[in-house]
Short mmCIF file of C-alpha atoms and ligand atoms in Angstrom, two decimals:
data_model
loop_
_atom_site.label_atom_id
_atom_site.label_comp_id
_atom_site.label_asym_id
_atom_site.label_seq_id
_atom_site.Cartn_x
_atom_site.Cartn_y
_atom_site.Cartn_z
CA MET Q 95 -81.70 156.32 24.06
CA MET Q 96 -84.35 158.91 23.15
CA MET Q 97 -82.71 162.29 22.40
CA ARG Q 98 -84.64 165.46 22.81
CA VAL Q 99 -84.89 167.56 19.62
CA ARG Q 100 -83.62 171.12 20.26
CA GLN Q 101 -86.25 173.74 19.77
CA ASP Q 102 -85.87 177.25 18.54
CA GLY Q 103 -85.48 179.64 21.42
CA ASP Q 104 -83.73 177.06 23.49
CA GLU Q 105 -81.18 179.60 24.73
CA PRO Q 106 -78.79 177.87 27.13
CA LEU Q 107 -79.04 178.72 30.82
CA LYS Q 108 -75.61 179.95 31.90
CA VAL Q 109 -73.97 178.37 34.88
CA VAL Q 110 -71.03 179.64 36.89
CA LEU Q 111 -69.18 177.33 39.33
CA LEU Q 112 -67.30 178.83 42.25
CA GLY Q 113 -64.68 176.33 43.61
CA SER Q 114 -63.27 173.21 42.06
CA GLY Q 115 -62.25 171.14 45.07
CA THR Q 116 -63.58 167.79 46.28
CA VAL Q 117 -67.24 168.55 45.42
CA GLY Q 118 -66.80 171.22 42.68
CA THR Q 119 -64.71 168.92 40.53
CA GLN Q 120 -67.41 166.24 40.66
CA VAL Q 121 -70.17 168.78 39.93
CA ALA Q 122 -68.24 170.03 36.84
CA ARG Q 123 -67.79 166.44 35.64
CA LEU Q 124 -71.49 165.60 36.01
CA ILE Q 125 -72.52 168.82 34.17
CA LEU Q 126 -70.19 168.07 31.31
CA GLU Q 127 -70.96 164.35 31.11
CA HIS Q 128 -74.74 164.58 31.47
CA GLY Q 129 -75.39 167.76 29.59
CA ASP Q 130 -77.92 166.13 27.18
CA ASP Q 131 -79.90 164.43 29.96
CA PHE Q 132 -79.94 167.60 32.02
CA ALA Q 133 -81.19 169.62 28.98
CA ALA Q 134 -84.01 167.07 28.42
CA ARG Q 135 -85.02 167.26 32.11
CA ILE Q 136 -84.88 171.03 32.28
CA GLY Q 137 -86.32 171.84 28.81
CA ARG Q 138 -83.30 174.07 28.09
CA PRO Q 139 -79.60 173.23 27.75
CA LEU Q 140 -77.08 174.30 30.39
CA GLU Q 141 -73.80 176.06 29.48
CA LEU Q 142 -70.98 176.13 32.02
CA ILE Q 143 -69.47 179.55 31.34
CA GLY Q 144 -66.82 179.77 34.04
CA ILE Q 145 -65.19 178.00 36.97
CA ALA Q 146 -63.51 180.15 39.67
CA VAL Q 147 -60.51 178.48 41.31
CA ARG Q 148 -57.83 179.69 43.73
CA ASP Q 149 -54.84 178.18 41.97
CA LEU Q 150 -54.90 178.56 38.18
CA SER Q 151 -51.68 176.61 37.75
CA ARG Q 152 -53.18 173.26 39.03
CA GLN Q 153 -53.86 170.65 36.31
CA ARG Q 154 -57.55 169.69 36.12
CA PRO Q 155 -57.77 166.93 33.53
CA GLY Q 156 -61.11 166.56 31.72
CA LEU Q 157 -62.18 170.13 32.35
CA PRO Q 158 -61.70 172.69 29.50
CA ALA Q 159 -58.85 175.03 30.52
CA GLY Q 160 -60.57 178.09 29.02
CA LEU Q 161 -63.31 177.96 31.69
CA PHE Q 162 -61.00 178.74 34.64
CA THR Q 163 -60.42 182.08 36.32
CA ASP Q 164 -59.04 183.10 39.68
CA ASP Q 165 -61.36 186.07 39.87
CA PRO Q 166 -64.74 184.82 41.22
CA GLN Q 167 -66.10 188.32 41.74
CA GLY Q 168 -65.24 189.30 38.19
CA LEU Q 169 -67.04 186.16 36.90
CA ILE Q 170 -70.17 187.12 38.73
CA ASP Q 171 -69.94 190.78 37.82
CA ARG Q 172 -70.08 189.88 34.13
CA GLY Q 173 -73.77 189.53 35.00
CA GLU Q 174 -74.26 186.65 32.51
CA ALA Q 175 -74.99 183.82 34.96
CA ASP Q 176 -78.47 182.40 35.34
CA ILE Q 177 -77.25 180.13 38.12
CA VAL Q 178 -74.24 180.39 40.42
CA ILE Q 179 -73.05 177.19 42.19
CA GLU Q 180 -71.03 178.07 45.30
CA LEU Q 181 -68.66 175.33 46.43
CA ILE Q 182 -65.71 177.18 47.94
CA GLY Q 183 -67.05 176.95 51.47
CA GLY Q 184 -66.52 179.15 54.50
CA ILE Q 185 -68.03 182.55 55.30
CA ASP Q 186 -65.93 185.03 53.34
CA PRO Q 187 -65.78 185.53 50.36
CA ALA Q 188 -68.65 183.03 49.86
CA ARG Q 189 -71.19 185.32 51.49
CA GLN Q 190 -70.34 188.35 49.39
CA LEU Q 191 -70.14 186.28 46.18
CA ILE Q 192 -73.62 184.75 46.81
CA LEU Q 193 -75.14 188.16 47.59
CA SER Q 194 -73.58 189.63 44.42
CA ALA Q 195 -74.92 186.76 42.42
CA ILE Q 196 -78.42 187.34 43.80
CA GLU Q 197 -78.07 191.12 43.06
CA HIS Q 198 -77.28 190.27 39.50
CA GLY Q 199 -80.49 188.18 39.34
CA ALA Q 200 -78.86 184.73 39.38
CA SER Q 201 -80.29 181.78 41.33
CA VAL Q 202 -77.82 180.02 43.69
CA VAL Q 203 -77.08 176.48 44.62
CA THR Q 204 -74.73 175.96 47.52
CA ALA Q 205 -73.45 173.22 49.89
CA ASN Q 206 -72.27 175.75 52.43
CA LYS Q 207 -74.01 174.96 55.75
CA ALA Q 208 -71.57 177.08 57.74
CA LEU Q 209 -72.60 180.15 55.77
CA LEU Q 210 -76.33 179.47 55.79
CA ALA Q 211 -76.37 178.66 59.53
CA ALA Q 212 -74.72 182.02 60.22
CA HIS Q 213 -76.08 184.32 57.51
CA GLY Q 214 -79.15 182.44 56.20
CA GLU Q 215 -81.62 185.20 56.99
CA GLU Q 216 -79.70 187.76 54.95
CA ILE Q 217 -79.22 185.43 52.00
CA PHE Q 218 -82.79 184.05 51.93
CA ASP Q 219 -84.28 187.53 52.30
CA ALA Q 220 -82.14 188.86 49.42
CA ALA Q 221 -83.21 185.94 47.24
CA GLU Q 222 -86.84 186.46 48.10
CA LEU Q 223 -86.63 190.16 47.21
CA ALA Q 224 -84.90 189.36 43.96
CA GLY Q 225 -87.26 186.54 43.08
CA VAL Q 226 -84.48 183.97 42.69
CA ASP Q 227 -83.88 180.59 44.22
CA VAL Q 228 -81.33 179.56 46.82
CA TYR Q 229 -81.22 175.69 47.04
CA TYR Q 230 -78.89 173.84 49.45
CA GLU Q 231 -79.74 170.18 49.54
CA ALA Q 232 -76.03 169.29 49.67
CA ALA Q 233 -75.55 171.41 52.80
CA VAL Q 234 -77.13 168.74 55.08
CA ALA Q 235 -76.33 165.06 54.97
CA GLY Q 236 -74.67 165.03 51.55
CA ALA Q 237 -76.54 162.92 49.01
CA ILE Q 238 -79.53 162.23 51.29
CA PRO Q 239 -82.61 164.17 50.23
CA ILE Q 240 -83.64 165.83 53.50
CA ILE Q 241 -83.96 169.58 52.78
CA ARG Q 242 -86.50 169.05 50.05
CA PRO Q 243 -88.55 166.54 52.11
CA LEU Q 244 -88.62 168.98 54.99
CA ARG Q 245 -89.29 172.10 52.87
CA GLU Q 246 -91.83 170.52 50.49
CA SER Q 247 -92.99 166.94 51.17
CA LEU Q 248 -93.58 167.39 54.88
CA VAL Q 249 -94.66 171.05 54.84
CA GLY Q 250 -98.28 170.00 55.34
CA ASP Q 251 -97.43 168.11 58.56
CA SER Q 252 -96.22 169.12 62.03
CA ILE Q 253 -92.76 167.97 62.79
CA ARG Q 254 -91.97 167.35 66.48
CA HIS Q 255 -88.58 165.68 66.51
CA VAL Q 256 -85.52 165.39 64.20
CA MET Q 257 -82.59 163.22 65.26
CA GLY Q 258 -79.69 161.87 63.37
CA ILE Q 259 -76.09 161.41 62.42
CA VAL Q 260 -75.29 164.41 60.11
CA ASN Q 261 -71.47 164.46 59.98
CA GLY Q 262 -69.71 161.85 57.89
CA THR Q 263 -66.19 162.55 59.17
CA THR Q 264 -67.02 162.01 62.82
CA ASN Q 265 -69.19 158.99 62.06
CA TYR Q 266 -66.28 157.48 60.12
CA ILE Q 267 -63.82 158.22 62.95
CA LEU Q 268 -66.14 156.76 65.71
CA ASP Q 269 -66.95 153.73 63.54
CA LYS Q 270 -63.25 153.06 62.94
CA MET Q 271 -62.47 153.49 66.66
CA THR Q 272 -65.31 151.10 67.49
CA THR Q 273 -64.98 148.30 64.99
CA GLU Q 274 -61.23 148.31 64.33
CA GLN Q 275 -59.87 150.09 67.44
CA THR Q 276 -58.17 152.53 65.04
CA ASP Q 277 -56.82 155.49 66.98
CA TYR Q 278 -58.54 158.83 66.64
CA GLU Q 279 -55.70 160.64 64.71
CA ALA Q 280 -55.23 157.86 62.18
CA ALA Q 281 -58.99 157.64 61.52
CA LEU Q 282 -59.21 161.47 61.05
CA VAL Q 283 -56.37 161.36 58.41
CA GLN Q 284 -58.32 158.60 56.55
CA ALA Q 285 -61.49 160.67 56.58
CA GLN Q 286 -59.53 163.65 55.19
CA ASP Q 287 -57.94 161.50 52.47
CA LEU Q 288 -61.36 160.23 51.44
CA GLY Q 289 -62.66 163.81 51.02
CA TYR Q 290 -65.19 163.75 53.87
CA ALA Q 291 -63.73 166.41 56.12
CA GLU Q 292 -64.06 170.16 55.91
CA ALA Q 293 -61.03 172.22 54.72
CA ASP Q 294 -60.40 172.77 58.47
CA PRO Q 295 -61.48 169.46 60.11
CA THR Q 296 -61.93 171.29 63.40
CA ALA Q 297 -65.42 172.06 62.19
CA ASP Q 298 -66.13 168.33 61.96
CA VAL Q 299 -64.50 167.02 65.11
CA GLU Q 300 -65.66 169.91 67.39
CA GLY Q 301 -69.25 169.40 66.18
CA TYR Q 302 -69.61 172.85 64.47
CA ASP Q 303 -70.44 171.31 61.11
CA ALA Q 304 -73.15 169.13 62.66
CA ALA Q 305 -74.42 172.16 64.69
CA ALA Q 306 -74.78 174.22 61.44
CA LYS Q 307 -76.74 171.35 59.91
CA ALA Q 308 -78.91 170.94 63.04
CA ALA Q 309 -79.72 174.70 62.83
CA LEU Q 310 -80.79 174.36 59.16
CA LEU Q 311 -82.92 171.25 60.00
CA ALA Q 312 -84.51 172.94 63.06
CA SER Q 313 -85.28 176.07 61.01
CA LEU Q 314 -87.18 174.00 58.37
CA ALA Q 315 -88.83 171.62 60.82
CA PHE Q 316 -90.13 174.27 63.22
CA HIS Q 317 -90.49 177.25 60.87
CA THR Q 318 -88.35 179.17 63.25
CA ARG Q 319 -85.00 180.88 62.55
CA VAL Q 320 -82.26 178.93 64.32
CA ASN Q 321 -78.59 180.01 63.93
CA GLY Q 322 -75.65 177.72 64.34
CA ASP Q 323 -74.39 179.57 67.45
CA GLU Q 324 -77.72 178.78 69.28
CA VAL Q 325 -77.06 175.09 69.10
CA HIS Q 326 -75.48 173.39 72.12
CA THR Q 327 -72.37 171.82 70.57
CA GLU Q 328 -69.95 169.19 71.72
CA GLY Q 329 -67.62 167.34 69.38
CA ILE Q 330 -65.80 164.02 69.60
CA THR Q 331 -62.32 165.20 70.58
CA ARG Q 332 -62.76 164.09 74.22
CA ILE Q 333 -63.98 160.59 73.27
CA VAL Q 334 -61.43 157.89 74.17
CA GLN Q 335 -61.25 154.14 73.52
CA ASP Q 336 -62.32 153.62 77.17
CA ASP Q 337 -65.67 155.40 76.54
CA ILE Q 338 -66.30 153.20 73.54
CA ARG Q 339 -65.38 150.03 75.47
CA ALA Q 340 -67.57 151.02 78.45
CA ALA Q 341 -70.51 151.78 76.06
CA ARG Q 342 -70.09 148.33 74.48
CA ASP Q 343 -70.18 146.74 77.95
CA VAL Q 344 -73.71 148.15 78.34
CA GLY Q 345 -74.83 147.26 74.82
CA CYS Q 346 -74.39 150.65 73.21
CA VAL Q 347 -72.20 152.51 70.63
CA VAL Q 348 -71.04 156.14 70.74
CA LYS Q 349 -72.30 158.31 67.88
CA LEU Q 350 -72.24 162.09 67.27
CA VAL Q 351 -75.93 162.85 67.17
CA ALA Q 352 -77.85 166.04 66.23
CA ILE Q 353 -81.21 166.53 67.84
CA ALA Q 354 -83.93 169.13 67.23
CA LYS Q 355 -87.03 168.58 69.37
CA GLN Q 356 -90.10 170.49 70.27
CA LEU Q 357 -90.33 170.72 74.10
CA ASP Q 358 -93.58 172.69 74.41
CA ASP Q 359 -95.55 175.37 72.60
CA ASP Q 360 -92.81 177.97 73.01
CA GLN Q 361 -89.51 176.04 73.09
CA ILE Q 362 -87.35 173.75 71.08
CA SER Q 363 -84.13 172.00 72.06
CA VAL Q 364 -81.38 171.93 69.42
CA ARG Q 365 -78.16 170.10 70.33
CA VAL Q 366 -75.20 168.14 69.03
CA HIS Q 367 -73.14 165.84 71.22
CA PRO Q 368 -71.62 162.38 71.50
CA THR Q 369 -74.43 160.06 72.42
CA LEU Q 370 -74.86 156.47 73.57
CA ILE Q 371 -77.14 154.60 71.22
CA PRO Q 372 -78.36 151.01 72.02
CA LEU Q 373 -76.97 148.41 69.60
CA GLY Q 374 -80.47 147.43 68.47
CA HIS Q 375 -81.28 151.00 67.39
CA PRO Q 376 -81.15 151.71 63.64
CA LEU Q 377 -78.69 154.59 64.18
CA ALA Q 378 -76.21 152.20 65.79
CA ALA Q 379 -75.76 150.34 62.49
CA VAL Q 380 -75.01 153.49 60.46
CA GLY Q 381 -71.28 153.08 59.63
CA GLY Q 382 -68.51 154.82 57.72
CA ALA Q 383 -69.38 158.27 56.35
CA TYR Q 384 -73.05 157.34 56.06
CA ASN Q 385 -75.60 159.68 57.67
CA ALA Q 386 -79.12 158.85 58.90
CA ILE Q 387 -81.93 161.18 60.03
CA PHE Q 388 -85.13 160.31 61.90
CA VAL Q 389 -88.04 162.69 61.43
CA GLU Q 390 -91.15 162.37 63.56
CA ALA Q 391 -94.23 164.21 62.44
CA ASP Q 392 -97.81 164.20 63.78
CA ALA Q 393 -99.54 162.69 60.77
CA ALA Q 394 -96.67 160.91 59.01
CA GLY Q 395 -95.29 159.14 62.08
CA ARG Q 396 -91.58 158.20 62.04
CA LEU Q 397 -89.53 158.49 58.84
CA MET Q 398 -85.91 157.59 58.35
CA PHE Q 399 -83.52 158.94 55.73
CA LEU Q 400 -80.26 157.07 55.16
CA GLY Q 401 -77.34 157.40 52.76
CA PRO Q 402 -73.85 158.77 52.02
CA GLY Q 403 -73.39 161.94 54.06
CA ALA Q 404 -70.09 163.15 52.60
CA GLY Q 405 -67.65 162.69 49.77
CA GLY Q 406 -67.23 164.35 46.35
CA ALA Q 407 -69.55 162.33 44.16
CA PRO Q 408 -72.46 161.82 46.64
CA THR Q 409 -72.43 165.49 47.46
CA ALA Q 410 -72.28 166.42 43.75
CA SER Q 411 -75.41 164.32 43.27
CA ALA Q 412 -77.34 166.67 45.65
CA VAL Q 413 -75.84 169.72 44.05
CA THR Q 414 -76.77 168.67 40.53
CA GLY Q 415 -80.25 167.72 41.73
CA ASP Q 416 -80.62 171.31 42.93
CA LEU Q 417 -79.08 172.60 39.69
CA VAL Q 418 -81.65 170.83 37.53
CA THR Q 419 -84.55 171.94 39.76
CA VAL Q 420 -83.41 175.54 39.86
CA ALA Q 421 -82.82 175.56 36.12
CA ARG Q 422 -86.34 174.18 35.57
CA ASN Q 423 -87.75 176.98 37.66
CA ARG Q 424 -85.67 179.44 35.75
CA ALA Q 425 -86.78 178.03 32.37
CA ARG Q 426 -90.36 178.58 33.45
CA GLY Q 427 -89.72 182.05 34.90
CA VAL Q 428 -90.64 181.02 38.46
CA ALA Q 429 -88.86 180.61 41.81
CA GLY Q 430 -89.31 177.52 43.95
CA PRO Q 431 -90.61 177.42 47.53
CA ASN Q 432 -88.47 179.28 50.08
CA GLN Q 433 -88.12 178.56 53.79
CA THR Q 434 -91.30 179.36 55.63
CA ILE Q 435 -90.20 181.08 58.82
CA TYR Q 436 -93.20 182.37 60.80
CA ASN Q 437 -92.75 180.95 64.34
CA GLU Q 438 -90.55 182.42 67.04
CA LEU Q 439 -89.86 179.36 69.16
CA ARG Q 440 -87.07 179.78 71.76
CA VAL Q 441 -84.11 177.47 71.83
CA ALA Q 442 -84.19 176.16 75.36
CA ASP Q 443 -81.13 176.35 77.67
CA MET Q 444 -79.38 173.05 77.87
CA GLY Q 445 -80.11 172.89 81.62
CA ALA Q 446 -83.79 172.35 80.86
CA VAL Q 447 -83.17 169.47 78.52
CA GLN Q 448 -84.14 165.99 79.79
CA THR Q 449 -82.39 162.85 78.80
CA ARG Q 450 -80.83 159.70 80.24
CA TYR Q 451 -77.13 159.65 81.20
CA PHE Q 452 -74.34 157.13 81.26
CA LEU Q 453 -71.92 157.94 84.07
CA ARG Q 454 -68.54 156.39 84.58
CA LEU Q 455 -66.28 156.92 87.60
CA ARG Q 456 -63.78 155.13 89.81
CA VAL Q 457 -64.61 154.77 93.46
CA VAL Q 458 -62.90 153.37 96.51
CA ASP Q 459 -63.49 149.61 96.42
CA GLU Q 460 -65.13 149.14 99.87
CA PRO Q 461 -68.56 148.12 101.18
CA GLY Q 462 -71.22 150.83 101.16
CA VAL Q 463 -69.70 153.01 98.36
CA LEU Q 464 -72.49 152.11 95.96
CA ALA Q 465 -75.07 153.27 98.49
CA THR Q 466 -73.13 156.59 98.90
CA ILE Q 467 -73.12 157.22 95.14
CA ALA Q 468 -76.81 156.28 94.80
CA ALA Q 469 -77.71 158.65 97.62
CA ILE Q 470 -75.90 161.52 95.91
CA LEU Q 471 -77.76 160.88 92.74
CA ALA Q 472 -81.06 160.59 94.58
CA HIS Q 473 -80.41 163.89 96.29
CA HIS Q 474 -80.43 165.45 92.79
CA LYS Q 475 -83.60 163.63 91.73
CA ILE Q 476 -81.66 161.29 89.49
CA SER Q 477 -82.67 157.63 89.68
CA VAL Q 478 -80.44 154.84 88.52
CA GLN Q 479 -81.68 152.31 85.98
CA THR Q 480 -78.65 149.94 85.97
CA VAL Q 481 -75.24 149.74 87.59
CA LEU Q 482 -72.21 147.84 86.39
CA GLN Q 483 -69.28 147.48 88.78
CA THR Q 484 -65.85 146.39 87.52
CA PRO Q 485 -63.46 145.85 90.40
CA ALA Q 486 -60.46 146.28 88.11
CA ASP Q 487 -58.72 148.92 86.08
CA SER Q 488 -59.34 149.11 82.33
CA SER Q 489 -56.45 146.68 81.64
CA GLY Q 490 -58.26 144.07 83.59
CA VAL Q 491 -55.84 143.96 86.52
CA ARG Q 492 -57.52 144.11 89.90
CA ASP Q 493 -55.85 146.91 91.89
CA GLY Q 494 -57.76 146.40 95.09
CA ALA Q 495 -58.04 150.15 95.79
CA SER Q 496 -60.62 151.26 93.32
CA ALA Q 497 -63.45 149.95 91.18
CA GLU Q 498 -65.03 151.32 88.06
CA LEU Q 499 -68.75 152.13 88.25
CA SER Q 500 -70.89 152.51 85.13
CA LEU Q 501 -74.39 153.83 85.81
CA MET Q 502 -77.26 154.23 83.42
CA THR Q 503 -79.77 156.73 84.72
CA HIS Q 504 -83.43 157.30 84.11
CA MET Q 505 -84.55 160.69 82.59
CA ALA Q 506 -83.11 163.73 84.40
CA THR Q 507 -82.53 167.34 83.55
CA GLU Q 508 -79.06 168.55 82.63
CA SER Q 509 -79.06 171.12 85.46
CA ASP Q 510 -79.75 168.31 87.98
CA LEU Q 511 -77.02 166.24 86.40
CA LEU Q 512 -74.47 169.06 86.53
CA ALA Q 513 -75.23 169.75 90.26
CA CYS Q 514 -74.94 166.01 90.95
CA LEU Q 515 -71.54 165.87 89.17
CA SER Q 516 -70.15 168.67 91.40
CA GLU Q 517 -71.16 166.80 94.45
CA LEU Q 518 -69.74 163.49 93.21
CA LYS Q 519 -66.51 165.24 92.36
CA ALA Q 520 -66.13 166.62 95.87
CA ASN Q 521 -66.80 163.26 97.55
CA PRO Q 522 -63.61 161.50 98.94
CA LYS Q 523 -64.90 158.09 97.82
CA VAL Q 524 -64.72 159.22 94.15
CA ARG Q 525 -61.24 158.57 92.84
CA SER Q 526 -61.50 159.85 89.25
CA GLU Q 527 -63.22 162.43 87.04
CA VAL Q 528 -66.84 161.54 86.45
CA ARG Q 529 -67.31 160.95 82.70
CA PHE Q 530 -70.77 161.33 81.37
CA LEU Q 531 -72.49 160.78 78.03
CA ARG Q 532 -76.02 161.40 77.17
CA VAL Q 533 -78.12 158.47 76.04
CA GLU Q 534 -80.87 158.39 73.33
CA GLY Q 535 -83.04 155.79 71.73
CA MET Q 536 -83.74 153.62 74.80
N1 NAD H 1048 -66.60 167.27 50.95
C1 NAD H 1048 -67.78 166.92 51.35
O1 NAD H 1048 -68.04 165.72 51.57
C2 NAD H 1048 -68.89 167.91 51.48
C3 NAD H 1048 -70.23 167.46 51.64
C4 NAD H 1048 -71.27 168.37 51.80
C5 NAD H 1048 -70.99 169.72 51.74
N2 NAD H 1048 -69.75 170.13 51.56
C6 NAD H 1048 -69.47 171.61 51.45
O2 NAD H 1048 -69.18 171.87 50.05
C7 NAD H 1048 -68.27 172.96 50.06
C8 NAD H 1048 -66.97 172.59 49.35
O3 NAD H 1048 -66.41 171.54 50.06
P1 NAD H 1048 -65.20 170.71 49.46
O4 NAD H 1048 -65.12 169.49 50.27
O5 NAD H 1048 -65.31 170.57 47.93
O6 NAD H 1048 -63.99 171.67 49.81
P2 NAD H 1048 -62.54 171.79 49.13
O7 NAD H 1048 -61.71 172.52 50.09
O8 NAD H 1048 -62.15 170.48 48.57
O9 NAD H 1048 -62.88 172.75 47.87
C9 NAD H 1048 -63.03 174.11 47.97
C10 NAD H 1048 -62.27 174.72 46.76
O10 NAD H 1048 -62.56 176.10 46.74
C11 NAD H 1048 -61.35 176.81 46.41
N3 NAD H 1048 -61.42 178.12 46.86
C12 NAD H 1048 -61.38 178.64 48.10
N4 NAD H 1048 -61.45 179.96 48.11
C13 NAD H 1048 -61.66 180.34 46.82
C14 NAD H 1048 -61.80 181.57 46.20
N5 NAD H 1048 -61.84 182.75 46.87
N6 NAD H 1048 -61.93 181.60 44.85
C15 NAD H 1048 -61.91 180.43 44.11
N7 NAD H 1048 -61.78 179.22 44.67
C16 NAD H 1048 -61.64 179.21 46.02
C17 NAD H 1048 -60.26 176.01 47.09
O11 NAD H 1048 -59.03 176.21 46.49
C18 NAD H 1048 -60.79 174.55 46.93
O12 NAD H 1048 -60.29 173.94 45.76
C19 NAD H 1048 -68.13 173.41 51.52
O13 NAD H 1048 -69.09 174.39 51.81
C20 NAD H 1048 -68.45 172.12 52.29
O14 NAD H 1048 -68.91 172.42 53.55
C21 NAD H 1048 -68.71 169.27 51.40
N1 HSE H 1049 -67.40 167.49 56.39
C1 HSE H 1049 -68.77 167.11 56.27
C2 HSE H 1049 -69.11 167.06 54.83
C3 HSE H 1049 -70.57 166.80 54.56
O1 HSE H 1049 -71.33 167.94 54.88
C4 HSE H 1049 -68.95 165.77 56.92
O2 HSE H 1049 -67.99 165.12 57.17
O3 HSE H 1049 -70.13 165.39 57.07
NA1 NA H 1050 -78.79 166.41 51.50
#
């Protein structure tokens, strides 16, 4: 192996790590194991000068005990750090620590999508003013390079549509429920044990984590500030085995999908929800904690990014990629490209969004019912593409009194669908709630 000869004036760039959990531990390991390679790639060595943890008494084999402190603010206020890596997660104290680091002139690497989707403007503006970097490749889709491609490689193109699976935990759960009929709770515990889930997995299963990522992707794709709370968000907690079985009966799988799409010159739609995907679509085959993102741009056409979306080591790969890049910038006395926010596109109300729907309901099993249901849909300008009627309950036993109807619609607006659902609910021929899932990729 060729070793780089150390030059005079090769002062180490000093690095502070905040948080030593699933991702932080792997980042510390990579920095310590690959120090020589990183130095050669950067042109200056890195020196890890401190690791802030919450619990000092915990054993962390392989990491020098002298580096640890339980005072992250004190570590930053020493003012020695060139680069601060934030991996504690959540809003506070992460927000204040990052702002302090920037005030002290340090560049920042973070994986914290929740924070950036809520306070990105404040943080990016502070960094711009201070002339330092804030890099966050690990914040979206773990190891997959997607932030850099949007911010740099595709910045000369016009992006129209971004769609993908951006949460590893929920993809793992849905995949286990689909392929092994594992129940929801057991699959969630497995995802937590494997280090995929957030500290509070509510963020994963209720879709908030994917919504934060969708906001970051939309901001980059459309050069428009989108916050996490502007994203229409539905998680997977209401998905039951019967939804997955019914989806399979019509040749689809259920995935939690994030979509950011330009609707017209003034509006974008940004949403996260469980979605039916046809089995032949590439997203249908994305299993486990893998993520995949489609990007459609005017000149480039359709691109797909695929890889591990969660987990300690994969996420640490994205963090150390940013670390080396930020350190290179630092060594040359420059800052890298920031987000370019210059548009003010509006996030459209969900009611205006058009998609196909998969409806499932039980109806009285008698002649003419299908025509009644079709008439209600037609009344709301919703036309039916296919109908599947199962004159039995989900256990396969014919009960004689009701039948299950599964309907795939053509494109319709969400507001028409909701009005239609109210009318269906009120109709005496309908004997159950009307379950609906949106459909993409057909
Ligand atoms: N785990 C993943 O797969 C993954 C993937 C991408 C991004 N992320 C993001 O990376 C970040 C870290 O995630 P994680 O999975 O490593 O979480 P984690 O809970 O395993 O680790 C966070 C660590 O920070 C420590 N901590 C919390 N508050 C602290 C404080 N005030 N001072 C010092 N230490 C403190 C905790 O004790 C914990 O050890 C989060 O922003 C998360 O969203 C995680
Ligand atoms: N909890 C997140 C981590 C990666 O951001 C997930 O499951 O995708
Ligand atoms: Na990434």
